[in-house]
CSV table of C-alpha atoms in Angstrom, one decimal:
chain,number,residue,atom,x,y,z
A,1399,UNK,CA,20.9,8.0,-31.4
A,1400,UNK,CA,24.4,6.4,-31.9
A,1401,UNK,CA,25.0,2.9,-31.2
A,1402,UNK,CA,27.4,3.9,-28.3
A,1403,UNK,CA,24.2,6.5,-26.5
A,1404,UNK,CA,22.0,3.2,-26.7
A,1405,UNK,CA,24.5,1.3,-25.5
A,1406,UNK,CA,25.2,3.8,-22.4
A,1407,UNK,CA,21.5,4.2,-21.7
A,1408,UNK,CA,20.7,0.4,-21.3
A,1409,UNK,CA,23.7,0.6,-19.1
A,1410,UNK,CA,21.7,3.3,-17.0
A,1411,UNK,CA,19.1,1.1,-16.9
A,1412,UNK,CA,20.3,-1.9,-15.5
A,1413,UNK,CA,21.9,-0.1,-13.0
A,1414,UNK,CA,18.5,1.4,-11.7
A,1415,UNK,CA,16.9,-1.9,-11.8
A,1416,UNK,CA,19.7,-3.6,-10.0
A,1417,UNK,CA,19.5,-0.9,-7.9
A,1418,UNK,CA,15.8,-1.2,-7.3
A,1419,UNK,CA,16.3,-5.0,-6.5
A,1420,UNK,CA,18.8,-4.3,-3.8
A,1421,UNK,CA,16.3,-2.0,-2.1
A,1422,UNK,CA,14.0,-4.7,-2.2
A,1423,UNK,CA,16.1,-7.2,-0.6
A,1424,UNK,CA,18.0,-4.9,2.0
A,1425,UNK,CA,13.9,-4.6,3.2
A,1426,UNK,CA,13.7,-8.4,2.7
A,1427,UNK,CA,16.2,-9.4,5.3
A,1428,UNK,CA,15.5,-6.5,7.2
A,1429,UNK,CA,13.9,-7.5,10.2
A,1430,UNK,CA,10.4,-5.6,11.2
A,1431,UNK,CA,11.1,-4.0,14.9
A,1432,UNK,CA,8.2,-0.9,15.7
A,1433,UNK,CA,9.0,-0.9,19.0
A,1434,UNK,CA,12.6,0.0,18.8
A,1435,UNK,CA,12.5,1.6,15.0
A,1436,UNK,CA,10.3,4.9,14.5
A,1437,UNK,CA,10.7,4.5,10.6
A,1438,UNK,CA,9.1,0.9,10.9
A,1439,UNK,CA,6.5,2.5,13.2
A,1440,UNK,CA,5.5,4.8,11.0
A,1441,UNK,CA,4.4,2.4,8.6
A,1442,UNK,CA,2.2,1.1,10.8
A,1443,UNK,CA,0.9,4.5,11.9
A,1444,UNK,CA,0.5,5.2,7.7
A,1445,UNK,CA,-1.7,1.6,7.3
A,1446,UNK,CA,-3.6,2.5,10.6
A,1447,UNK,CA,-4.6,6.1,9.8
A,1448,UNK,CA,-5.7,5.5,5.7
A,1449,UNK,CA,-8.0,3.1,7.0
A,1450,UNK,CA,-9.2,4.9,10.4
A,1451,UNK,CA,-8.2,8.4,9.5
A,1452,UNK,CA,-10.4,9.6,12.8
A,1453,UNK,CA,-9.3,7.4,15.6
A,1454,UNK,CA,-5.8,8.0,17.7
A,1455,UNK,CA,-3.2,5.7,16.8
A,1456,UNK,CA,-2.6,2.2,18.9
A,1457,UNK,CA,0.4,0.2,18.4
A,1458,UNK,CA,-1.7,-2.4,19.9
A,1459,UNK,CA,-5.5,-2.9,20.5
A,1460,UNK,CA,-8.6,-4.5,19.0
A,1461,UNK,CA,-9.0,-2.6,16.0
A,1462,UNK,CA,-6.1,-3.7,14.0
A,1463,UNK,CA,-8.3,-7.1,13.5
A,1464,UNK,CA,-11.1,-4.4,12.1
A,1465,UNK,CA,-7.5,-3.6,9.8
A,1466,UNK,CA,-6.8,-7.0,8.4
A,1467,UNK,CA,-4.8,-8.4,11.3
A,1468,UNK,CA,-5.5,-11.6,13.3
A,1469,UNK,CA,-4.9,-10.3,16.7
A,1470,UNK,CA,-4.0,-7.2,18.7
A,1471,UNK,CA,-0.7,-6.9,17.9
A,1472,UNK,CA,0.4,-6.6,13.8
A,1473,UNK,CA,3.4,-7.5,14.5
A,1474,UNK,CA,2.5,-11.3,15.1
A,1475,UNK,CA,1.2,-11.4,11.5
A,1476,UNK,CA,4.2,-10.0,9.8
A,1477,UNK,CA,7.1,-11.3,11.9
A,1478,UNK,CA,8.1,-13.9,9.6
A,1479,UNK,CA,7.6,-10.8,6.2
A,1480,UNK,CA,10.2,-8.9,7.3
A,1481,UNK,CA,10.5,-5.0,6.4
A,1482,UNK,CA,9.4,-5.5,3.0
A,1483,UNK,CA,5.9,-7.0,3.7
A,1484,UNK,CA,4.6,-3.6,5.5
A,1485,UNK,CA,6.0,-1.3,3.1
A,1486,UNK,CA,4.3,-3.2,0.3
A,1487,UNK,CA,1.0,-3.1,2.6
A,1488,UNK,CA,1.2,0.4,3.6
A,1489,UNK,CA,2.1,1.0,-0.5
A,1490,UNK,CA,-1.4,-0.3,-1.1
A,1491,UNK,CA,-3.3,0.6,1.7
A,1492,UNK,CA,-2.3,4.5,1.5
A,1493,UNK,CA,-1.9,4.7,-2.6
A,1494,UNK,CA,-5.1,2.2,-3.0
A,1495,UNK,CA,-7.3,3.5,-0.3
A,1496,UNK,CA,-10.6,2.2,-1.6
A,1497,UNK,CA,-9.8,-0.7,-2.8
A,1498,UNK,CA,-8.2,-2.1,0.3
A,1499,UNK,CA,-11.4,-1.1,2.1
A,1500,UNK,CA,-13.8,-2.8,-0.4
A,1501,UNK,CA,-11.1,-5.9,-0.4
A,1502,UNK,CA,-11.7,-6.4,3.6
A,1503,UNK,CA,-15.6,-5.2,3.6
A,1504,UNK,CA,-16.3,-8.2,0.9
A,1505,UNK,CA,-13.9,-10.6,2.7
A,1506,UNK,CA,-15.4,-9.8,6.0
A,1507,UNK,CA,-19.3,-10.5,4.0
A,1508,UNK,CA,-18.7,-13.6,2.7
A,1509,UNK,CA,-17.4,-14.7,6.3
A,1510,UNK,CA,-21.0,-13.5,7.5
A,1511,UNK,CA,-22.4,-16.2,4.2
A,1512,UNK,CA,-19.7,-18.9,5.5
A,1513,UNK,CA,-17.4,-18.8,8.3
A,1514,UNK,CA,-14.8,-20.9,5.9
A,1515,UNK,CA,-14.7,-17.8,3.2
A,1516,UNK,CA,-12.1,-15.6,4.3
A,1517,UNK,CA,-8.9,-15.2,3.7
A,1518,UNK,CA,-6.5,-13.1,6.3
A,1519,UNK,CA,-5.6,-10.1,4.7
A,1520,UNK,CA,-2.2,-9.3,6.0
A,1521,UNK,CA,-1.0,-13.1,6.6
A,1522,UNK,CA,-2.0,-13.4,2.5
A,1523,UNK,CA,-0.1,-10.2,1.6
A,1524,UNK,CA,3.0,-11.6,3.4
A,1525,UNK,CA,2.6,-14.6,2.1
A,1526,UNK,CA,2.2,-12.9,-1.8
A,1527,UNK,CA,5.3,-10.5,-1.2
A,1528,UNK,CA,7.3,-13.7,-0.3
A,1529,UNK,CA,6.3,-15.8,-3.0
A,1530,UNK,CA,7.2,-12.5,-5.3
A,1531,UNK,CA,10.8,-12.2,-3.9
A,1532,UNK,CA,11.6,-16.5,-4.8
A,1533,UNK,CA,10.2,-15.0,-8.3
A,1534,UNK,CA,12.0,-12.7,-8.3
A,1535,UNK,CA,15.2,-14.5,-7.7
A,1536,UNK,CA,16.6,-12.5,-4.8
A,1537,UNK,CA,15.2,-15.4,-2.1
A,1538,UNK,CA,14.7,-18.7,-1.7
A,1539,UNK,CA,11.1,-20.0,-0.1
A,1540,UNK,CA,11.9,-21.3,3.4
A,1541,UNK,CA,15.6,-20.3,3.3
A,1542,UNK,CA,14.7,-16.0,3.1
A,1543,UNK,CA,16.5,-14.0,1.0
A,1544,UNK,CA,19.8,-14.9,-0.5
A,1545,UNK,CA,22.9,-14.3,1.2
A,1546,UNK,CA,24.8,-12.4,-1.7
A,1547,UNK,CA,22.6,-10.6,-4.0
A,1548,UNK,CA,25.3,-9.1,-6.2
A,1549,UNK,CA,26.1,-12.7,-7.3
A,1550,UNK,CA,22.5,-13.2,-8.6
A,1551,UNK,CA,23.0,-10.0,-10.2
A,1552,UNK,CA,26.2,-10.8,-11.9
A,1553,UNK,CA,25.4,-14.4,-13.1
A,1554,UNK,CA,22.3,-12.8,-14.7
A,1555,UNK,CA,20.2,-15.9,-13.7
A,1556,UNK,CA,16.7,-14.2,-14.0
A,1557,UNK,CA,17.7,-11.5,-16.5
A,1558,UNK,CA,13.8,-11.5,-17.3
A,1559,UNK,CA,12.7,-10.3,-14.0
A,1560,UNK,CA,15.6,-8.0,-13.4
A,1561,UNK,CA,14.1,-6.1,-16.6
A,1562,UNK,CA,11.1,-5.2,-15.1
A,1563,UNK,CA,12.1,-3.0,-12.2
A,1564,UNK,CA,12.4,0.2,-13.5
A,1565,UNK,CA,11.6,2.8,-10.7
A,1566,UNK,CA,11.2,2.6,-7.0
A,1567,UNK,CA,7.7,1.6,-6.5
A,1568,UNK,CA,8.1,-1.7,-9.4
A,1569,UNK,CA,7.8,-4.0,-6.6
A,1570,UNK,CA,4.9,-2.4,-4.8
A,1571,UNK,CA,3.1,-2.1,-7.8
A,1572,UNK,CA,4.0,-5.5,-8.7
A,1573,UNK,CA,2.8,-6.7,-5.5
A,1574,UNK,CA,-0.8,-4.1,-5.3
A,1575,UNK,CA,-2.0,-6.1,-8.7
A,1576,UNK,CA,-0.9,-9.7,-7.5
A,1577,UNK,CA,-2.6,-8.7,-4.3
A,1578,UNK,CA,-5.6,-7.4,-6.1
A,1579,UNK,CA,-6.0,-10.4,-8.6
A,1580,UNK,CA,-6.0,-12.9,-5.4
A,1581,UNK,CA,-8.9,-11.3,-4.0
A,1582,UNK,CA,-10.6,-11.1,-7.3
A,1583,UNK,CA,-10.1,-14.7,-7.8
A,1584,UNK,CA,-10.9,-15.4,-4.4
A,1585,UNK,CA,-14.5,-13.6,-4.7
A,1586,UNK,CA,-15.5,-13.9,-7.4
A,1587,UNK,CA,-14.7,-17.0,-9.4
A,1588,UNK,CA,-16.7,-19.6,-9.9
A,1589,UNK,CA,-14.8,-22.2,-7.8
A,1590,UNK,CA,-15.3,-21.5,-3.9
A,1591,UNK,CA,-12.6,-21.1,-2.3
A,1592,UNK,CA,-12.0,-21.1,1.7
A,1593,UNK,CA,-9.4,-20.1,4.1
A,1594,UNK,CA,-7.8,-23.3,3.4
A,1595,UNK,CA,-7.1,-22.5,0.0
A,1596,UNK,CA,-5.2,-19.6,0.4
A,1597,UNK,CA,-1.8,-20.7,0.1
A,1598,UNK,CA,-2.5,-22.6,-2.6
A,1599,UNK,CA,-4.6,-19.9,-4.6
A,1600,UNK,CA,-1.1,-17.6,-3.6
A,1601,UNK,CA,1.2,-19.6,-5.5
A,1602,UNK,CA,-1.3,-20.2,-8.4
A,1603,UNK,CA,-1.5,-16.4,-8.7
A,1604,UNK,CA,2.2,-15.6,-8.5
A,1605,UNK,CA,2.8,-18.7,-11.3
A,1606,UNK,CA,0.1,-16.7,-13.3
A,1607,UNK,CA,2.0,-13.8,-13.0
A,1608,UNK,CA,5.5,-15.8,-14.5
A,1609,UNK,CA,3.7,-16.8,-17.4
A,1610,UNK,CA,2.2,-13.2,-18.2
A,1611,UNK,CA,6.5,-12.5,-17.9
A,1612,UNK,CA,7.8,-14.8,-19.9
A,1613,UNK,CA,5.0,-14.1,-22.7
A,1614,UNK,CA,5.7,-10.6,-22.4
A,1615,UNK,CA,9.3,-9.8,-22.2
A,1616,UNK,CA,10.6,-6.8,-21.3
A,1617,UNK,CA,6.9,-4.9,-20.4
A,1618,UNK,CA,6.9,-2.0,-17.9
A,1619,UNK,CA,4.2,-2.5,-15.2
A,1620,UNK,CA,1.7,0.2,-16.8
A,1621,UNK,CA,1.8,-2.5,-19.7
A,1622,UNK,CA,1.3,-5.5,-17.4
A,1623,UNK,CA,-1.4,-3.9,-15.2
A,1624,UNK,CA,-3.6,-3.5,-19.1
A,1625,UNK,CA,-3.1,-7.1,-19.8
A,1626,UNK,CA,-4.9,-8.2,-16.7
A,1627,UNK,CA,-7.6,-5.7,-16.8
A,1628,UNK,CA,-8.6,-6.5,-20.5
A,1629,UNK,CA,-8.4,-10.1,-18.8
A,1630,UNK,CA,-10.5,-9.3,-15.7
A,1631,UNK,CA,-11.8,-6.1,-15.8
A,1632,UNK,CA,-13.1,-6.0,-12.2
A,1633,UNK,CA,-9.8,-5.6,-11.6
A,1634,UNK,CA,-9.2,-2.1,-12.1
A,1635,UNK,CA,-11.6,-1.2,-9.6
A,1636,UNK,CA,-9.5,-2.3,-6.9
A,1637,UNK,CA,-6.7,-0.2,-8.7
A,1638,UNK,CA,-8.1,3.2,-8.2
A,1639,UNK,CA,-5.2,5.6,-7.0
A,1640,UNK,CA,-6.3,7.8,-4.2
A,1641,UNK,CA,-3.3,9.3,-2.5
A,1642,UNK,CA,-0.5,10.8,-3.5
A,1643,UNK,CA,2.8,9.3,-5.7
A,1644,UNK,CA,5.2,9.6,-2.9
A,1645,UNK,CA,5.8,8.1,0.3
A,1646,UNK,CA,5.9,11.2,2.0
A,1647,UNK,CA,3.5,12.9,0.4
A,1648,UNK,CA,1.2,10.2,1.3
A,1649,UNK,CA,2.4,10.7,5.1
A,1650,UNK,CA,2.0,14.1,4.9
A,1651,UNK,CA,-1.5,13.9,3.9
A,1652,UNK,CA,-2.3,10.9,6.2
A,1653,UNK,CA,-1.2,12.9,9.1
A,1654,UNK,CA,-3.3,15.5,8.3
A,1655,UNK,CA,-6.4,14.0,8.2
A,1656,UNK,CA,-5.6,12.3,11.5
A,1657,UNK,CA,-5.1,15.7,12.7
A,1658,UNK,CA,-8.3,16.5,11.8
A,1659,UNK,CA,-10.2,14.7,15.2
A,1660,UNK,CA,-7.1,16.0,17.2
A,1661,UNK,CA,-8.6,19.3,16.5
A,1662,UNK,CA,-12.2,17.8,18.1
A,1663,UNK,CA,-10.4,18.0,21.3
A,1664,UNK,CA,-10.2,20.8,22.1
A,1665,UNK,CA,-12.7,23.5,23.0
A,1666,UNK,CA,-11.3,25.9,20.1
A,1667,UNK,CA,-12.0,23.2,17.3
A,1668,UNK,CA,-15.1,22.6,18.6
A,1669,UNK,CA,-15.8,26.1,18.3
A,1670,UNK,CA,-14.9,26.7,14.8
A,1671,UNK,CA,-16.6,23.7,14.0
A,1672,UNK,CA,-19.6,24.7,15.4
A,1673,UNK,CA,-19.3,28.4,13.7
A,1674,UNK,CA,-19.0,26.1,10.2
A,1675,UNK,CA,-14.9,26.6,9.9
A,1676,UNK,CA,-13.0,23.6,8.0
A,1677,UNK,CA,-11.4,21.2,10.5
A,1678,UNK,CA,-9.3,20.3,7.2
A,1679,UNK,CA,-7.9,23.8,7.1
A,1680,UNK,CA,-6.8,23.8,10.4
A,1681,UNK,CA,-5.3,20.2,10.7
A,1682,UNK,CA,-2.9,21.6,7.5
A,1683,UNK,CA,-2.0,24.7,8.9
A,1684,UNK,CA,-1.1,22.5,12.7
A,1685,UNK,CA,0.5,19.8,10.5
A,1686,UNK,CA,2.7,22.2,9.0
A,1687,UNK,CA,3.7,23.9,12.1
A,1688,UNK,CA,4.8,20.6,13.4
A,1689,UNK,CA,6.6,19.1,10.4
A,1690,UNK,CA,9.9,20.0,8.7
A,1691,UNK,CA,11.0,18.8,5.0
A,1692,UNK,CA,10.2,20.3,1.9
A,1693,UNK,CA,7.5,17.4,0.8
A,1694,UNK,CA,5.3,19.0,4.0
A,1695,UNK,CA,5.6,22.9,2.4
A,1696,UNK,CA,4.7,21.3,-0.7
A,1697,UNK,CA,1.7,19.6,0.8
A,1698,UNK,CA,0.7,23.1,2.5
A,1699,UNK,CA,1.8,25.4,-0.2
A,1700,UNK,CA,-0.8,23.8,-2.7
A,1701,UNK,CA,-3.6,23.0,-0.7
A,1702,UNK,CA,-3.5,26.8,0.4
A,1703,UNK,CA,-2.8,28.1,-2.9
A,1704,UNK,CA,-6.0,26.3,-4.2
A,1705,UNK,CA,-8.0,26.6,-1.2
A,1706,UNK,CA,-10.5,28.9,-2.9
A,1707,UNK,CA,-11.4,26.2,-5.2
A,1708,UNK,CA,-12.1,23.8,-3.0
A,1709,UNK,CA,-15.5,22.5,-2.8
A,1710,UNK,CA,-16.3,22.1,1.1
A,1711,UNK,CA,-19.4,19.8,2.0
A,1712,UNK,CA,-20.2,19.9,5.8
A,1713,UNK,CA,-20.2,16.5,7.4
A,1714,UNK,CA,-21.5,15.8,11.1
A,1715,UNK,CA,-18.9,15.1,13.7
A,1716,UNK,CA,-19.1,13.7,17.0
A,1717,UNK,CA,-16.6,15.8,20.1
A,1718,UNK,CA,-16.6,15.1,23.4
A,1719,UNK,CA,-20.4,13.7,23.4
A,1720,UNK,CA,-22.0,17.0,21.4
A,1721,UNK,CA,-22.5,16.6,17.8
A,1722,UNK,CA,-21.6,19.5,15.9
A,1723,UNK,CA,-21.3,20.2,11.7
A,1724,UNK,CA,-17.7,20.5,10.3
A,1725,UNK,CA,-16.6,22.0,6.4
A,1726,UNK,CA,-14.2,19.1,5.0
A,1727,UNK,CA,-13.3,18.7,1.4
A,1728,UNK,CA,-15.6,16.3,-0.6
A,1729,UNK,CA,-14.3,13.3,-2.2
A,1730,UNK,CA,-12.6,15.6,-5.2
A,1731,UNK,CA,-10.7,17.7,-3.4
A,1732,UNK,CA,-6.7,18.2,-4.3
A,1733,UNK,CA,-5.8,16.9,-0.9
């Protein structure tokens, strides 16, 4: 490769991770609004339906604190976030499905042990994706996000940090392990630590992270993610992928597994059910009826095409007060 081709390719590359970091901060000053924006409600309806795939969706109500969430309403713990805190939160809830779970059923034990060991799991992550933007360089702690990002950009002030996003979900990524190594620390070091050590367990976390950075110049987050698992190899636990690589891929699939107890309600889905006829099936088949894009054919097209080797298990569903026996994917299903 000539000297020019290199030199055109880095090119290339700045420009998608300049282009990356203006994504982040357009969703940085954006301000969170579900009640007047169906794109920011959908977020919310993604968060709400990896973690409670068979219950209706609430915009408010008493199970969002069961979801991380101080009170009724989410949006009283994300206010001050902005648009970027609950797409990184519905990144890592959706994409790491299991690991959010286990995060909030071990936070949630230790507050059984000692009501002062807990930590508020969305408050934290807003906090954490805050602290990661005045890393980043595109805001400023108390002050938000910088007026004009393109002059950041052009005076090259944190070239370093500029480097590292490479692709569209850097930041979420970046934010799922700094997430994920809070918790860790949180749980399982050997210093307790209490809800009044949270902020202060953040910002050692995040200034952990810098120094990983400046060690390790110019590492992709593949790279970065092996450095802390050879370091704390709990961590990869908690890193487990288990939906799919794309935003609306992982829609698509959450809305058809929260099709599946819409199905319950009605005497024909109970009636399939009941004669052993997958739910799952049939919430696909609605889901793509309903939707239109090519990412919801995609989603259709190859769970159909490799129905056949699905393995079904039948799992016991309640409808209406009758119990009856459904066939669902198991746990290694395609979908």
């Amino acid at each position: 490769m000539s000297g020019y081709t290199q030199e055109r390719e880095r090119g290339r590359e700045r420009e998608r991770q300049q282009e990356e970091l203006r994504r982040v901060h357009a969703s940085r000053r954006t301000v969170f609004d579900p009640d007047r924006n169906e794109d920011h409600l959908q977020l919310l309806k993604s968060y709400s339906t990896s973690l409670m795939p068979l219950h209706d969706f609430e915009r408010k109500g008493e199970r969002w604190k069961k979801m991380g969430f101080q009170g009724k309403d989410p949006l009283t713990d994300i206010r001050s976030g902005g648009l970027l805190s609950v797409e990184v939160l519905e990144h890592f809830v959706t994409y790491y499905t299991k690991g959010a779970k286990r995060m909030m059923e071990e936070v949630n034990y230790l507050y059984t042990l000692d009501e002062s060991r807990f930590y508020p799991f969305a408050t934290t992550a807003v906090v954490l994706s805050a602290y990661l933007c005045d890393l980043v360089g595109i805001s400023k702690k108390h002050l938000g996000a910088v007026k004009n990002l393109e002059e950041v950009l052009a005076s090259g002030a944190n070239p370093l940090f500029t480097n590292f996003f490479s692709s569209k979900e850097s930041f979420n990524e970046l934010f799922s392990l700094v997430f994920s190594q809070f918790h860790v620390t949180f749980c399982y070091d050997k210093q307790i630590y209490t809800y009044m050590d949270a902020q202060h367990l953040a910002t050692q976390v995040v200034g952990k992270l810098q120094a990983v950075l400046v060690k390790n110049y110019n590492i992709g987050i593949e790279a970065l993610k092996e450095i802390y698992f050879t370091e704390d190899p709990i961590l990869r636990e908690y890193l487990v992928p288990s939906g799919g690589h794309s935003k609306g891929w992982r829609r698509a699939r959450m809305g058809v597994l929260g099709k599946r107890i819409g199905i319950l309600k009605r005497e024909s889905g109970v009636i399939a059910a009941v004669a052993g006829k997958s739910l799952f099936q049939a919430a696909i088949e609605q889901h793509a009826k309903e939707k239109k894009g090519k990412i919801y054919d995609q989603f259709y097209n190859q769970i159909s095409s490799n129905w056949e080797r699905i393995s079904l298990k039948p799992v016991n569903v309640r409808a209406g007060g009758v119990h009856v026996t459904a066939m669902v994917p198991d746990r290694h299903s395609p979908a």
